[in-house]
mmCIF file of C-alpha atoms in Angstrom:
data_model
loop_
_atom_site.group_PDB
_atom_site.id
_atom_site.type_symbol
_atom_site.label_atom_id
_atom_site.label_comp_id
_atom_site.label_asym_id
_atom_site.label_seq_id
_atom_site.Cartn_x
_atom_site.Cartn_y
_atom_site.Cartn_z
ATOM 1 C CA MET A 1 34.748 6.196 2.895
ATOM 2 C CA THR A 2 31.669 4.277 3.857
ATOM 3 C CA THR A 3 29.789 2.557 1.727
ATOM 4 C CA THR A 4 26.572 1.543 2.366
ATOM 5 C CA PRO A 5 25.251 -2.268 1.017
ATOM 6 C CA ASN A 6 22.228 -1.770 -2.465
ATOM 7 C CA PRO A 7 20.047 -3.534 -1.336
ATOM 8 C CA ALA A 8 19.366 -4.886 -4.285
ATOM 9 C CA ALA A 9 23.141 -6.637 -4.736
ATOM 10 C CA THR A 10 21.794 -8.373 -1.146
ATOM 11 C CA PRO A 11 20.290 -12.825 -2.158
ATOM 12 C CA VAL A 12 17.524 -12.773 -1.222
ATOM 13 C CA ARG A 13 16.955 -15.567 1.089
ATOM 14 C CA SER A 14 14.030 -18.263 0.780
ATOM 15 C CA ILE A 15 12.339 -21.035 2.685
ATOM 16 C CA HIS A 16 9.709 -23.686 0.101
ATOM 17 C CA VAL A 17 6.537 -24.598 2.282
ATOM 18 C CA SER A 18 3.135 -26.163 1.080
ATOM 19 C CA ALA A 19 0.591 -24.936 3.245
ATOM 20 C CA ALA A 20 -4.004 -25.183 3.618
ATOM 21 C CA VAL A 21 -5.625 -23.159 3.224
ATOM 22 C CA ILE A 22 -8.493 -24.651 5.225
ATOM 23 C CA LEU A 23 -11.497 -23.383 5.755
ATOM 24 C CA ASN A 24 -14.305 -24.307 8.347
ATOM 25 C CA GLU A 25 -18.151 -24.641 7.411
ATOM 26 C CA ALA A 26 -18.108 -20.631 9.958
ATOM 27 C CA ASN A 27 -16.000 -19.667 6.107
ATOM 28 C CA GLU A 28 -13.232 -19.189 8.927
ATOM 29 C CA LEU A 29 -9.426 -19.935 7.793
ATOM 30 C CA LEU A 30 -7.255 -22.197 9.587
ATOM 31 C CA LEU A 31 -4.427 -20.785 11.379
ATOM 32 C CA VAL A 32 -1.422 -22.059 13.874
ATOM 33 C CA ARG A 33 1.389 -20.616 16.031
ATOM 34 C CA LYS A 34 4.570 -22.718 16.395
ATOM 35 C CA ALA A 35 5.828 -22.697 19.991
ATOM 36 C CA GLY A 36 8.865 -19.297 20.719
ATOM 37 C CA THR A 37 6.851 -17.773 17.834
ATOM 38 C CA THR A 38 3.743 -15.020 17.753
ATOM 39 C CA ALA A 39 2.686 -15.494 14.056
ATOM 40 C CA PHE A 40 -0.278 -17.411 13.030
ATOM 41 C CA MET A 41 0.510 -18.627 10.002
ATOM 42 C CA GLN A 42 -1.326 -21.645 7.418
ATOM 43 C CA PRO A 43 -0.131 -25.016 8.495
ATOM 44 C CA GLY A 44 1.678 -27.024 6.514
ATOM 45 C CA GLY A 45 6.080 -27.123 5.946
ATOM 46 C CA LYS A 46 8.816 -27.721 4.179
ATOM 47 C CA PRO A 47 9.461 -30.561 2.078
ATOM 48 C CA GLU A 48 11.262 -34.209 3.293
ATOM 49 C CA PRO A 49 14.155 -34.839 0.213
ATOM 50 C CA GLY A 50 12.073 -36.281 -2.791
ATOM 51 C CA GLU A 51 8.512 -35.372 -0.991
ATOM 52 C CA SER A 52 5.816 -33.565 -4.629
ATOM 53 C CA PRO A 53 3.925 -30.329 -2.856
ATOM 54 C CA THR A 54 1.405 -32.115 -1.895
ATOM 55 C CA GLU A 55 2.673 -34.950 0.060
ATOM 56 C CA THR A 56 4.713 -32.604 1.911
ATOM 57 C CA LEU A 57 1.570 -31.220 2.609
ATOM 58 C CA SER A 58 -0.665 -34.563 3.801
ATOM 59 C CA ARG A 59 2.321 -35.731 5.991
ATOM 60 C CA GLU A 60 2.617 -31.873 8.000
ATOM 61 C CA LEU A 61 -1.082 -31.960 8.855
ATOM 62 C CA PHE A 62 -0.928 -34.908 9.742
ATOM 63 C CA GLU A 63 2.648 -34.834 12.074
ATOM 64 C CA GLU A 64 0.460 -31.086 13.480
ATOM 65 C CA LEU A 65 -2.732 -31.168 13.405
ATOM 66 C CA GLY A 66 -3.203 -35.026 13.476
ATOM 67 C CA VAL A 67 -5.074 -34.765 10.031
ATOM 68 C CA ARG A 68 -5.804 -36.608 7.406
ATOM 69 C CA VAL A 69 -6.261 -35.339 4.053
ATOM 70 C CA ASP A 70 -5.927 -37.596 0.564
ATOM 71 C CA VAL A 71 -3.397 -35.935 -1.597
ATOM 72 C CA ALA A 72 -5.363 -36.174 -4.813
ATOM 73 C CA GLY A 73 -8.590 -34.973 -2.597
ATOM 74 C CA MET A 74 -6.287 -31.134 -2.231
ATOM 75 C CA VAL A 75 -7.437 -29.239 -5.142
ATOM 76 C CA PRO A 76 -4.155 -26.308 -6.198
ATOM 77 C CA LEU A 77 -4.806 -22.611 -5.528
ATOM 78 C CA GLY A 78 -0.782 -21.165 -7.260
ATOM 79 C CA SER A 79 2.911 -20.784 -5.686
ATOM 80 C CA PHE A 80 3.231 -17.754 -3.371
ATOM 81 C CA THR A 81 5.785 -15.293 -1.914
ATOM 82 C CA ALA A 82 5.636 -13.322 0.615
ATOM 83 C CA ALA A 83 8.090 -11.955 4.077
ATOM 84 C CA ALA A 84 8.404 -14.878 5.653
ATOM 85 C CA ALA A 85 7.094 -14.510 9.046
ATOM 86 C CA ASN A 86 9.599 -15.798 12.055
ATOM 87 C CA GLU A 87 12.318 -15.501 10.117
ATOM 88 C CA PRO A 88 13.559 -11.824 9.555
ATOM 89 C CA GLY A 89 15.233 -11.847 5.973
ATOM 90 C CA PHE A 90 13.804 -14.584 3.922
ATOM 91 C CA VAL A 91 11.420 -14.600 2.239
ATOM 92 C CA VAL A 92 8.642 -18.045 2.258
ATOM 93 C CA VAL A 93 7.592 -19.504 -1.648
ATOM 94 C CA ALA A 94 4.230 -21.167 -0.957
ATOM 95 C CA ASP A 95 2.226 -24.079 -3.063
ATOM 96 C CA VAL A 96 -0.939 -23.199 -1.045
ATOM 97 C CA PHE A 97 -3.505 -26.182 -1.601
ATOM 98 C CA ALA A 98 -7.206 -26.428 -0.475
ATOM 99 C CA ALA A 99 -8.111 -29.138 1.265
ATOM 100 C CA GLU A 100 -10.714 -30.246 3.196
ATOM 101 C CA ILE A 101 -10.917 -31.851 6.381
ATOM 102 C CA GLY A 102 -14.710 -33.343 6.860
ATOM 103 C CA GLY A 103 -16.111 -33.559 10.356
ATOM 104 C CA GLN A 104 -12.255 -34.161 11.571
ATOM 105 C CA GLN A 105 -10.878 -31.848 15.096
ATOM 106 C CA PRO A 106 -7.550 -30.535 14.245
ATOM 107 C CA VAL A 107 -5.369 -31.002 17.533
ATOM 108 C CA VAL A 108 -2.155 -29.338 18.147
ATOM 109 C CA ALA A 109 0.243 -31.112 17.829
ATOM 110 C CA ALA A 110 4.541 -31.817 16.843
ATOM 111 C CA GLU A 111 5.639 -27.803 17.081
ATOM 112 C CA ILE A 112 2.564 -26.710 16.943
ATOM 113 C CA GLU A 113 1.144 -24.601 20.111
ATOM 114 C CA GLU A 114 -1.857 -23.006 19.478
ATOM 115 C CA LEU A 115 -4.169 -23.430 16.309
ATOM 116 C CA ARG A 116 -7.104 -20.937 15.786
ATOM 117 C CA TRP A 117 -10.742 -20.433 13.229
ATOM 118 C CA VAL A 118 -9.874 -16.592 12.326
ATOM 119 C CA SER A 119 -12.230 -14.598 10.212
ATOM 120 C CA ARG A 120 -11.120 -11.935 8.580
ATOM 121 C CA ALA A 121 -12.527 -9.636 11.453
ATOM 122 C CA ASP A 122 -10.100 -11.446 13.937
ATOM 123 C CA ALA A 123 -6.753 -10.633 12.398
ATOM 124 C CA GLU A 124 -7.416 -7.272 13.000
ATOM 125 C CA ARG A 125 -6.288 -8.610 16.744
ATOM 126 C CA LEU A 126 -3.841 -10.977 15.002
ATOM 127 C CA ASP A 127 0.175 -11.361 14.225
ATOM 128 C CA ILE A 128 -0.999 -13.099 11.126
ATOM 129 C CA ALA A 129 2.294 -14.194 8.536
ATOM 130 C CA PRO A 130 1.684 -12.324 6.150
ATOM 131 C CA LEU A 131 1.578 -15.424 3.735
ATOM 132 C CA ALA A 132 -2.423 -15.510 5.038
ATOM 133 C CA ARG A 133 -2.560 -12.052 5.573
ATOM 134 C CA GLU A 134 -2.403 -11.171 2.254
ATOM 135 C CA ASN A 135 -4.324 -13.585 0.086
ATOM 136 C CA PHE A 136 -6.311 -15.959 2.499
ATOM 137 C CA LEU A 137 -8.086 -14.511 4.961
ATOM 138 C CA PRO A 138 -11.784 -15.160 3.921
ATOM 139 C CA ALA A 139 -13.392 -12.223 2.690
#
């Protein structure tokens, strides 16, 4: 007799991250694509030991995009859960913050291969991570 695994009995594996919602003057959302992946996602990343969510995000924004954002200026938008774009079988649990970068111009650095300012219309032609697609694309 063959048994079928019960999906409800399989524990959900999660990845905890901090992520940014950064909009430009044209109301486009800043998204990044990591090397070796196809999905565009919000900038951010996983915490280092002892880091708060805002400290994680501030560090990641500098490492990945060369922009400095003061933790005191970040506005918490909440905790969001979505399917992980690049890791099948995982969900991403993201502490999300609105962040202003002022006149700073983000540049590709670290593991980031590409960055784009994306409107809802652009999103139809791009592979966008579920977290950003379901929650943060501008109207």
